[in-house]
Structures are given as structure tokens and as C-alpha cells.
PDB file of C-alpha atoms in Angstrom:
ATOM      1  CA  MET A  18      41.314 136.959 113.901  1.00  0.00           C
ATOM      2  CA  ASN A  19      40.017 134.705 116.642  1.00  0.00           C
ATOM      3  CA  ASP A  20      36.593 134.562 115.078  1.00  0.00           C
ATOM      4  CA  ALA A  21      38.063 133.621 111.702  1.00  0.00           C
ATOM      5  CA  LEU A  22      40.188 130.900 113.323  1.00  0.00           C
ATOM      6  CA  ASP A  23      37.142 129.540 115.150  1.00  0.00           C
ATOM      7  CA  LEU A  24      35.154 129.472 111.940  1.00  0.00           C
ATOM      8  CA  ALA A  25      38.011 127.743 110.145  1.00  0.00           C
ATOM      9  CA  ALA A  26      38.279 125.152 112.906  1.00  0.00           C
ATOM     10  CA  LEU A  27      34.556 124.506 112.676  1.00  0.00           C
ATOM     11  CA  THR A  28      34.804 124.132 108.889  1.00  0.00           C
ATOM     12  CA  VAL A  29      37.710 121.696 109.179  1.00  0.00           C
ATOM     13  CA  SER A  30      35.774 119.687 111.795  1.00  0.00           C
ATOM     14  CA  ALA A  31      32.871 119.402 109.367  1.00  0.00           C
ATOM     15  CA  VAL A  32      35.265 118.471 106.549  1.00  0.00           C
ATOM     16  CA  ALA A  33      36.752 115.790 108.856  1.00  0.00           C
ATOM     17  CA  LEU A  34      33.326 114.242 109.455  1.00  0.00           C
ATOM     18  CA  VAL A  35      32.416 114.229 105.779  1.00  0.00           C
ATOM     19  CA  SER A  36      35.794 112.772 104.777  1.00  0.00           C
ATOM     20  CA  GLY A  37      35.522 110.059 107.413  1.00  0.00           C
ATOM     21  CA  VAL A  38      32.072 109.113 106.146  1.00  0.00           C
ATOM     22  CA  VAL A  39      33.237 109.084 102.543  1.00  0.00           C
ATOM     23  CA  VAL A  40      36.201 106.852 103.335  1.00  0.00           C
ATOM     24  CA  LEU A  41      34.030 104.581 105.472  1.00  0.00           C
ATOM     25  CA  ILE A  42      31.445 104.176 102.720  1.00  0.00           C
ATOM     26  CA  SER A  43      34.155 103.680 100.108  1.00  0.00           C
ATOM     27  CA  THR A  44      36.237 101.118 101.906  1.00  0.00           C
ATOM     28  CA  ARG A  45      33.700  99.746 104.434  1.00  0.00           C
ATOM     29  CA  ARG A  46      36.518  99.629 106.943  1.00  0.00           C
ATOM     30  CA  LEU A  47      36.595 101.594 110.152  1.00  0.00           C
ATOM     31  CA  SER A  48      40.349 101.181 110.445  1.00  0.00           C
ATOM     32  CA  ALA A  49      40.734 103.155 107.192  1.00  0.00           C
ATOM     33  CA  ALA A  50      38.204 105.869 108.044  1.00  0.00           C
ATOM     34  CA  LEU A  51      39.305 106.541 111.592  1.00  0.00           C
ATOM     35  CA  PRO A  52      42.832 107.811 110.809  1.00  0.00           C
ATOM     36  CA  VAL A  53      41.396 110.144 108.149  1.00  0.00           C
ATOM     37  CA  LEU A  54      38.878 111.549 110.629  1.00  0.00           C
ATOM     38  CA  LEU A  55      41.498 111.930 113.350  1.00  0.00           C
ATOM     39  CA  ASP A  56      44.044 113.590 111.053  1.00  0.00           C
ATOM     40  CA  LEU A  57      41.546 116.269 110.063  1.00  0.00           C
ATOM     41  CA  LEU A  58      40.245 116.657 113.648  1.00  0.00           C
ATOM     42  CA  THR A  59      43.849 117.237 114.685  1.00  0.00           C
ATOM     43  CA  ALA A  60      44.039 120.023 112.093  1.00  0.00           C
ATOM     44  CA  ALA A  61      40.894 121.546 113.579  1.00  0.00           C
ATOM     45  CA  GLY A  62      42.365 121.267 117.078  1.00  0.00           C
ATOM     46  CA  LEU A  63      45.513 123.036 115.963  1.00  0.00           C
ATOM     47  CA  LEU A  64      43.467 125.873 114.476  1.00  0.00           C
ATOM     48  CA  ARG A  65      41.496 126.163 117.725  1.00  0.00           C
ATOM     49  CA  LEU A  66      44.730 126.291 119.646  1.00  0.00           C
ATOM     50  CA  ALA A  67      45.974 129.126 117.442  1.00  0.00           C
ATOM     51  CA  ALA A  68      42.935 131.212 118.464  1.00  0.00           C
ATOM     52  CA  ASP A  69      42.796 132.825 121.844  1.00  0.00           C
ATOM     53  CA  PRO A  70      44.231 130.113 124.156  1.00  0.00           C
ATOM     54  CA  SER A  71      42.559 129.256 127.419  1.00  0.00           C
ATOM     55  CA  TRP A  72      43.303 126.345 129.760  1.00  0.00           C
ATOM     56  CA  GLN A  73      40.117 124.607 128.562  1.00  0.00           C
ATOM     57  CA  ARG A  74      41.139 124.815 124.933  1.00  0.00           C
ATOM     58  CA  ILE A  75      44.632 123.611 125.782  1.00  0.00           C
ATOM     59  CA  ALA A  76      43.265 120.673 127.731  1.00  0.00           C
ATOM     60  CA  SER A  77      40.871 119.725 124.915  1.00  0.00           C
ATOM     61  CA  ALA A  78      43.616 119.994 122.281  1.00  0.00           C
ATOM     62  CA  ALA A  79      45.907 117.803 124.421  1.00  0.00           C
ATOM     63  CA  ALA A  80      43.086 115.281 124.884  1.00  0.00           C
ATOM     64  CA  ILE A  81      42.473 115.156 121.115  1.00  0.00           C
ATOM     65  CA  VAL A  82      46.181 114.660 120.396  1.00  0.00           C
ATOM     66  CA  ALA A  83      46.488 111.948 123.042  1.00  0.00           C
ATOM     67  CA  LEU A  84      43.386 110.183 121.903  1.00  0.00           C
ATOM     68  CA  ARG A  85      44.452 110.363 118.286  1.00  0.00           C
ATOM     69  CA  HIS A  86      47.854 108.951 119.087  1.00  0.00           C
ATOM     70  CA  LEU A  87      46.342 106.192 121.161  1.00  0.00           C
ATOM     71  CA  LEU A  88      43.888 105.172 118.448  1.00  0.00           C
ATOM     72  CA  VAL A  89      46.500 105.307 115.669  1.00  0.00           C
ATOM     73  CA  HIS A  90      48.868 103.225 117.783  1.00  0.00           C
ATOM     74  CA  GLY A  91      46.110 100.737 118.527  1.00  0.00           C
ATOM     75  CA  LEU A  92      45.157 100.429 114.875  1.00  0.00           C
ATOM     76  CA  ARG A  93      48.791  99.905 113.919  1.00  0.00           C
ATOM     77  CA  VAL A  94      49.265  97.208 116.531  1.00  0.00           C
ATOM     78  CA  GLU A  95      46.115  95.490 115.339  1.00  0.00           C
ATOM     79  CA  ALA A  96      47.319  95.644 111.726  1.00  0.00           C
ATOM     80  CA  THR A  97      50.726  94.192 112.560  1.00  0.00           C
ATOM     81  CA  THR A  98      49.348  91.365 114.709  1.00  0.00           C
ATOM     82  CA  ARG A  99      46.862  90.336 112.011  1.00  0.00           C
ATOM     83  CA  PRO A 100      48.128  87.450 109.869  1.00  0.00           C
ATOM     84  CA  THR A 101      49.697  89.019 106.829  1.00  0.00           C
ATOM     85  CA  SER A 102      49.412  87.846 103.252  1.00  0.00           C
ATOM     86  CA  THR A 103      52.309  86.118 101.641  1.00  0.00           C
ATOM     87  CA  LYS A 104      52.993  88.887  99.131  1.00  0.00           C
ATOM     88  CA  ALA A 105      54.886  90.998 101.621  1.00  0.00           C
ATOM     89  CA  HIS A 106      57.859  88.639 101.960  1.00  0.00           C
ATOM     90  CA  GLN A 107      58.339  87.229  98.497  1.00  0.00           C
ATOM     91  CA  PRO A 108      61.824  85.803  98.241  1.00  0.00           C
ATOM     92  CA  ALA A 109      64.175  88.215  96.604  1.00  0.00           C
ATOM     93  CA  SER A 110      66.014  85.392  94.985  1.00  0.00           C
ATOM     94  CA  ALA A 111      63.009  84.542  92.872  1.00  0.00           C
ATOM     95  CA  THR A 112      63.563  87.593  90.707  1.00  0.00           C
ATOM     96  CA  THR A 113      67.220  88.387  91.172  1.00  0.00           C
ATOM     97  CA  ASN A 114      68.753  85.026  90.585  1.00  0.00           C
ATOM     98  CA  HIS A 115      70.936  84.270  87.654  1.00  0.00           C
ATOM     99  CA  PRO A 116      68.897  82.874  84.752  1.00  0.00           C
ATOM    100  CA  ALA A 117      70.730  79.614  84.851  1.00  0.00           C
ATOM    101  CA  THR A 118      69.872  79.000  88.432  1.00  0.00           C
ATOM    102  CA  THR A 119      66.257  80.108  88.070  1.00  0.00           C
ATOM    103  CA  ALA A 120      65.863  77.755  85.156  1.00  0.00           C
ATOM    104  CA  VAL A 121      66.667  74.935  87.571  1.00  0.00           C
ATOM    105  CA  PRO A 122      65.231  76.184  90.794  1.00  0.00           C
ATOM    106  CA  THR A 123      65.906  73.028  92.791  1.00  0.00           C
ATOM    107  CA  ARG A 124      69.647  73.660  92.570  1.00  0.00           C
ATOM    108  CA  SER A 125      69.630  77.309  93.484  1.00  0.00           C
ATOM    109  CA  SER A 126      71.668  77.555  96.590  1.00  0.00           C
ATOM    110  CA  THR A 127      72.090  74.197  98.225  1.00  0.00           C
ATOM    111  CA  ALA A 128      73.988  72.777  95.305  1.00  0.00           C
ATOM    112  CA  THR A 129      76.681  75.382  95.718  1.00  0.00           C
ATOM    113  CA  GLY A 130      77.111  74.625  99.404  1.00  0.00           C
ATOM    114  CA  GLU A 131      75.405  77.820 100.614  1.00  0.00           C
ATOM    115  CA  ALA A 132      73.143  77.595 103.577  1.00  0.00           C
ATOM    116  CA  PRO A 133      69.540  78.120 102.536  1.00  0.00           C
ATOM    117  CA  ARG A 134      68.223  81.476 103.726  1.00  0.00           C
ATOM    118  CA  SER A 135      64.858  81.693 105.358  1.00  0.00           C
ATOM    119  CA  GLY A 136      62.235  82.094 102.664  1.00  0.00           C
ATOM    120  CA  ALA A 137      64.830  81.677  99.984  1.00  0.00           C
ATOM    121  CA  ARG A 138      63.186  78.691  98.342  1.00  0.00           C
ATOM    122  CA  PRO A 139      61.252  80.230  95.516  1.00  0.00           C
ATOM    123  CA  ARG A 140      58.664  77.590  94.829  1.00  0.00           C
ATOM    124  CA  SER A 141      57.938  74.519  96.844  1.00  0.00           C
ATOM    125  CA  ARG A 142      57.204  71.381  94.984  1.00  0.00           C
ATOM    126  CA  PRO A 143      53.913  69.708  95.633  1.00  0.00           C
TER     127      PRO A 143
ATOM    128  CA  MET B  14      62.061 153.753 134.009  1.00  0.00           C
ATOM    129  CA  THR B  15      62.484 156.752 131.674  1.00  0.00           C
ATOM    130  CA  GLY B  16      59.834 157.737 129.206  1.00  0.00           C
ATOM    131  CA  GLU B  17      62.083 156.872 126.290  1.00  0.00           C
ATOM    132  CA  GLY B  18      62.740 153.357 127.687  1.00  0.00           C
ATOM    133  CA  PHE B  19      59.036 152.835 128.196  1.00  0.00           C
ATOM    134  CA  ASP B  20      58.326 153.888 124.632  1.00  0.00           C
ATOM    135  CA  SER B  21      60.903 151.566 123.138  1.00  0.00           C
ATOM    136  CA  GLU B  22      59.563 148.679 125.266  1.00  0.00           C
ATOM    137  CA  GLU B  23      56.048 149.357 124.044  1.00  0.00           C
ATOM    138  CA  ALA B  24      57.252 149.542 120.496  1.00  0.00           C
ATOM    139  CA  LEU B  25      59.020 146.217 120.919  1.00  0.00           C
ATOM    140  CA  GLN B  26      55.931 144.654 122.350  1.00  0.00           C
ATOM    141  CA  SER B  27      53.700 145.868 119.551  1.00  0.00           C
ATOM    142  CA  ALA B  28      56.234 144.761 116.924  1.00  0.00           C
ATOM    143  CA  VAL B  29      56.509 141.298 118.449  1.00  0.00           C
ATOM    144  CA  SER B  30      52.782 140.933 118.779  1.00  0.00           C
ATOM    145  CA  LEU B  31      52.380 141.927 115.112  1.00  0.00           C
ATOM    146  CA  LEU B  32      55.014 139.395 114.141  1.00  0.00           C
ATOM    147  CA  VAL B  33      53.303 136.727 116.287  1.00  0.00           C
ATOM    148  CA  THR B  34      49.995 137.400 114.534  1.00  0.00           C
ATOM    149  CA  VAL B  35      51.598 137.229 111.051  1.00  0.00           C
ATOM    150  CA  VAL B  36      53.496 134.038 111.767  1.00  0.00           C
ATOM    151  CA  GLU B  37      50.521 132.360 113.421  1.00  0.00           C
ATOM    152  CA  ALA B  38      48.277 133.381 110.527  1.00  0.00           C
ATOM    153  CA  CYS B  39      50.776 131.753 108.131  1.00  0.00           C
ATOM    154  CA  GLY B  40      50.610 128.525 110.115  1.00  0.00           C
ATOM    155  CA  ALA B  41      46.825 128.639 110.170  1.00  0.00           C
ATOM    156  CA  VAL B  42      46.675 129.255 106.415  1.00  0.00           C
ATOM    157  CA  VAL B  43      48.976 126.287 105.785  1.00  0.00           C
ATOM    158  CA  ILE B  44      46.796 124.030 107.938  1.00  0.00           C
ATOM    159  CA  ILE B  45      43.559 125.243 106.342  1.00  0.00           C
ATOM    160  CA  VAL B  46      44.912 124.795 102.782  1.00  0.00           C
ATOM    161  CA  GLY B  47      46.225 121.305 103.690  1.00  0.00           C
ATOM    162  CA  ALA B  48      42.886 120.277 105.208  1.00  0.00           C
ATOM    163  CA  LEU B  49      40.845 121.518 102.274  1.00  0.00           C
ATOM    164  CA  TRP B  50      43.272 119.971  99.744  1.00  0.00           C
ATOM    165  CA  ALA B  51      43.115 116.664 101.643  1.00  0.00           C
ATOM    166  CA  PHE B  52      39.289 116.850 101.733  1.00  0.00           C
ATOM    167  CA  VAL B  53      39.110 117.257  97.956  1.00  0.00           C
ATOM    168  CA  ARG B  54      41.577 114.392  97.436  1.00  0.00           C
ATOM    169  CA  PHE B  55      39.794 112.120  99.948  1.00  0.00           C
ATOM    170  CA  VAL B  56      36.463 112.560  98.245  1.00  0.00           C
ATOM    171  CA  GLY B  57      38.045 112.151  94.783  1.00  0.00           C
ATOM    172  CA  VAL B  58      39.919 108.997  95.751  1.00  0.00           C
ATOM    173  CA  GLY B  59      36.932 107.664  97.659  1.00  0.00           C
ATOM    174  CA  LEU B  60      34.698 107.989  94.644  1.00  0.00           C
ATOM    175  CA  ARG B  61      37.158 106.306  92.280  1.00  0.00           C
ATOM    176  CA  ARG B  62      38.841 103.604  94.368  1.00  0.00           C
ATOM    177  CA  ARG B  63      37.756 101.193  97.047  1.00  0.00           C
ATOM    178  CA  ASP B  64      41.047 100.099  98.665  1.00  0.00           C
ATOM    179  CA  ALA B  65      42.287 101.629 101.881  1.00  0.00           C
ATOM    180  CA  SER B  66      45.872 101.944 100.664  1.00  0.00           C
ATOM    181  CA  ALA B  67      44.769 104.597  98.144  1.00  0.00           C
ATOM    182  CA  PHE B  68      44.219 107.081 100.993  1.00  0.00           C
ATOM    183  CA  VAL B  69      47.692 106.662 102.451  1.00  0.00           C
ATOM    184  CA  PRO B  70      49.495 109.099 100.050  1.00  0.00           C
ATOM    185  CA  VAL B  71      46.843 111.743 100.740  1.00  0.00           C
ATOM    186  CA  ARG B  72      47.322 111.309 104.471  1.00  0.00           C
ATOM    187  CA  LEU B  73      51.054 111.612 103.938  1.00  0.00           C
ATOM    188  CA  VAL B  74      50.694 114.962 102.235  1.00  0.00           C
ATOM    189  CA  LEU B  75      48.206 116.156 104.855  1.00  0.00           C
ATOM    190  CA  GLY B  76      50.707 115.185 107.565  1.00  0.00           C
ATOM    191  CA  ARG B  77      53.371 117.268 105.807  1.00  0.00           C
ATOM    192  CA  PHE B  78      50.984 120.255 105.712  1.00  0.00           C
ATOM    193  CA  LEU B  79      50.197 119.802 109.413  1.00  0.00           C
ATOM    194  CA  ALA B  80      53.939 119.564 110.311  1.00  0.00           C
ATOM    195  CA  LEU B  81      54.679 122.732 108.337  1.00  0.00           C
ATOM    196  CA  GLY B  82      51.809 124.603 110.029  1.00  0.00           C
ATOM    197  CA  LEU B  83      53.082 123.388 113.383  1.00  0.00           C
ATOM    198  CA  GLU B  84      56.549 124.715 112.632  1.00  0.00           C
ATOM    199  CA  PHE B  85      55.036 128.163 112.045  1.00  0.00           C
ATOM    200  CA  GLN B  86      53.021 127.986 115.234  1.00  0.00           C
ATOM    201  CA  LEU B  87      56.051 126.907 117.230  1.00  0.00           C
ATOM    202  CA  ALA B  88      57.912 129.905 115.771  1.00  0.00           C
ATOM    203  CA  SER B  89      55.147 132.171 116.972  1.00  0.00           C
ATOM    204  CA  ASP B  90      55.413 130.538 120.445  1.00  0.00           C
ATOM    205  CA  VAL B  91      59.094 131.319 120.532  1.00  0.00           C
ATOM    206  CA  LEU B  92      58.339 134.921 119.576  1.00  0.00           C
ATOM    207  CA  ARG B  93      55.675 135.140 122.226  1.00  0.00           C
ATOM    208  CA  THR B  94      58.108 134.242 124.974  1.00  0.00           C
ATOM    209  CA  ALA B  95      59.734 137.612 124.309  1.00  0.00           C
ATOM    210  CA  VAL B  96      56.648 139.391 125.633  1.00  0.00           C
ATOM    211  CA  ALA B  97      54.883 137.120 128.078  1.00  0.00           C
ATOM    212  CA  PRO B  98      54.260 139.281 131.134  1.00  0.00           C
ATOM    213  CA  SER B  99      52.526 136.934 133.585  1.00  0.00           C
ATOM    214  CA  TRP B 100      53.190 133.455 134.914  1.00  0.00           C
ATOM    215  CA  GLU B 101      49.705 132.437 133.775  1.00  0.00           C
ATOM    216  CA  GLN B 102      50.502 133.310 130.153  1.00  0.00           C
ATOM    217  CA  LEU B 103      53.935 131.680 130.413  1.00  0.00           C
ATOM    218  CA  GLY B 104      52.281 128.467 131.717  1.00  0.00           C
ATOM    219  CA  GLN B 105      49.778 128.449 128.845  1.00  0.00           C
ATOM    220  CA  LEU B 106      52.578 129.071 126.408  1.00  0.00           C
ATOM    221  CA  ALA B 107      54.631 126.192 127.820  1.00  0.00           C
ATOM    222  CA  ALA B 108      51.598 123.833 127.601  1.00  0.00           C
ATOM    223  CA  ILE B 109      50.841 124.819 124.020  1.00  0.00           C
ATOM    224  CA  ALA B 110      54.455 124.506 122.976  1.00  0.00           C
ATOM    225  CA  ALA B 111      54.650 121.088 124.620  1.00  0.00           C
ATOM    226  CA  ILE B 112      51.537 119.901 122.763  1.00  0.00           C
ATOM    227  CA  ARG B 113      52.815 121.239 119.439  1.00  0.00           C
ATOM    228  CA  THR B 114      56.250 119.784 119.878  1.00  0.00           C
ATOM    229  CA  ALA B 115      54.832 116.356 120.823  1.00  0.00           C
ATOM    230  CA  LEU B 116      52.488 116.461 117.877  1.00  0.00           C
ATOM    231  CA  ASN B 117      55.269 117.467 115.541  1.00  0.00           C
ATOM    232  CA  TYR B 118      57.399 114.589 116.794  1.00  0.00           C
ATOM    233  CA  PHE B 119      54.630 112.017 116.411  1.00  0.00           C
ATOM    234  CA  LEU B 120      53.662 113.426 112.985  1.00  0.00           C
ATOM    235  CA  SER B 121      57.218 113.090 111.765  1.00  0.00           C
ATOM    236  CA  ARG B 122      57.327 109.505 112.974  1.00  0.00           C
ATOM    237  CA  GLU B 123      54.006 108.715 111.296  1.00  0.00           C
ATOM    238  CA  ILE B 124      55.108 110.306 108.038  1.00  0.00           C
ATOM    239  CA  ALA B 125      58.303 108.251 108.039  1.00  0.00           C
ATOM    240  CA  GLU B 126      56.334 105.087 108.793  1.00  0.00           C
ATOM    241  CA  GLU B 127      53.724 105.750 106.100  1.00  0.00           C
ATOM    242  CA  ARG B 128      56.437 106.637 103.578  1.00  0.00           C
ATOM    243  CA  ARG B 129      58.172 103.326 104.335  1.00  0.00           C
ATOM    244  CA  GLN B 130      54.875 101.456 103.873  1.00  0.00           C
ATOM    245  CA  VAL B 131      54.191 103.194 100.540  1.00  0.00           C
ATOM    246  CA  ALA B 132      57.664 102.396  99.311  1.00  0.00           C
ATOM    247  CA  GLU B 133      57.270  98.756 100.344  1.00  0.00           C
ATOM    248  CA  ASP B 134      53.917  98.535  98.554  1.00  0.00           C
ATOM    249  CA  GLN B 135      55.336 100.091  95.438  1.00  0.00           C
ATOM    250  CA  ASP B 136      58.323  97.753  95.600  1.00  0.00           C
ATOM    251  CA  ALA B 137      56.054  94.732  95.993  1.00  0.00           C
ATOM    252  CA  SER B 138      53.728  95.761  93.132  1.00  0.00           C
ATOM    253  CA  GLY B 139      56.689  96.527  90.870  1.00  0.00           C
ATOM    254  CA  ARG B 140      58.157  93.109  91.610  1.00  0.00           C
ATOM    255  CA  ALA B 141      54.791  91.446  90.886  1.00  0.00           C
ATOM    256  CA  THR B 142      54.461  93.129  87.468  1.00  0.00           C
ATOM    257  CA  GLN B 143      58.031  92.338  86.455  1.00  0.00           C
ATOM    258  CA  PRO B 144      58.128  89.749  83.655  1.00  0.00           C
ATOM    259  CA  GLY B 145      59.444  86.373  84.597  1.00  0.00           C
ATOM    260  CA  PRO B 146      62.937  85.223  83.572  1.00  0.00           C
ATOM    261  CA  GLY B 147      63.291  84.151  80.000  1.00  0.00           C
ATOM    262  CA  PRO B 148      64.781  80.891  78.823  1.00  0.00           C
ATOM    263  CA  ALA B 149      68.219  80.067  80.108  1.00  0.00           C
ATOM    264  CA  PRO B 150      70.999  81.215  77.806  1.00  0.00           C
ATOM    265  CA  ALA B 151      72.802  78.494  75.985  1.00  0.00           C
TER     266      ALA B 151
END
């Protein structure tokens, strides 16, 4: 069974490389290709760990898992610190307001005495 | 130790090792199937679409496959503790179980995070395609 698991781990490693290259070519972004590569390499590491375990295999699997986690965390931090587009925080009031108030957007909330929420102004006038 | 006790212990050991093999093979099969499925999907999506967000659902499903395979492998670790005769083997078992548990934890967190991101994206795109409000009622 160990030979079969080793062969499977090798196959999954090759699959990981091919998938990473495909995603890299498709998106031209390393930050998209790297998680794909690391996910599949983790699968290969798990298969290797299921085969006859030795301290060297355990150490290499732990290193892969730690490296993968570090890289994914780094990519996520980079993605969150990058200036985001404005589509993520569209004001909810722009679509859920009563028709009467959306027809006259300048009197949406301040006219009724409500405090304006952050980002609640649907459209700013030029 | 009597001969009968020795026999029953041997039988228990062979039964547990058989169970360990079966459960570990199940985990390996789940991981292999998940990896191959994800490979096919990655290539398919990569040939059709160019945006990075298209790969997130595939990674989500792959993460679920990996988590399921890890559950099987952790089950086999638990079974193995029943027949681990030496400290060396016990140490290796503890290290492997620690790696698998940590990976399972991080995978679950990642799956939850990715799922939240997909839901947010779907919510945002659904809001963008919603028709604007009609004329105000009289």
C-alpha cells in the first residue's frame, strides 16, 4: 500500500504543478496561482504522511503545512491592505429604501431627523 | 501470560491493524478523488474564464475533500493508539495527529472564510443586477 500511496502523492504533486501553471497563465496573477498550488501540494503531503511514516516525512509534512499557512496568511493580509474597490460597500439604503424616499434622494434620512449613517448617502451631487 | 491471552492479543492487534489500513485507505481515496476532481475543474475553469474569483469555489470543494480525508486519517490515528508498542511509534503518532489536527483546524477556518467571501461576492453581484426603483407611486 505504501508504494501506491507514494505513487499517488507523486501524481498529486504533478497535478499541483500543472494546475498552478494553468491558473497562472489564465489569470496572470501569482496570488491566484499560489493558493491552488499549495492546496494540492498539501493533499500530496497528506498522502505521503499516510504512507509509512518516518521522522523525516513528518518533518517535511509539517514544514509544508507551516509554509502553506504562512503564505496563505501573507496573501490574505496583502489582499486586505490593498485599497479596495467601491463595490464592496455599496450603501444598503440605495436599494432598500422606500420608493418615495429614493425618488428624492436628498431627503432620505436627514429630513426625518435621523442621524446619517456612514456611507448611507446614496449618490453625492457634483 | 497464558497462551490464550497471547492469542487474543495478537488477534486484536491484527484486527486493529486491518481496520487502520482500511480507514487510512478511505482517507487516501477521498484525498486523491478530491485532488483529481479539483485538477479537472481548475483546468476547465482556467480555459474558460480569466478572473481569479472563478477558482475560489473549486478551492472550497477541494478544502472540503481534504478535511474529510483528514477526518478519516485522524480516525486511523486514534485506532493506532490501541496498538502502539514503542515510545518511538507513539511519538510519531502524536506528531502526525498534531499536524493533521492543526491542518484540519486551519482548513475549516479557510473554508469558512472563503464561503463568506463567495457569499459576499454573490450578494454584491445580485445587488448590482437588481433593476433600479421605478417611478414613485402617486
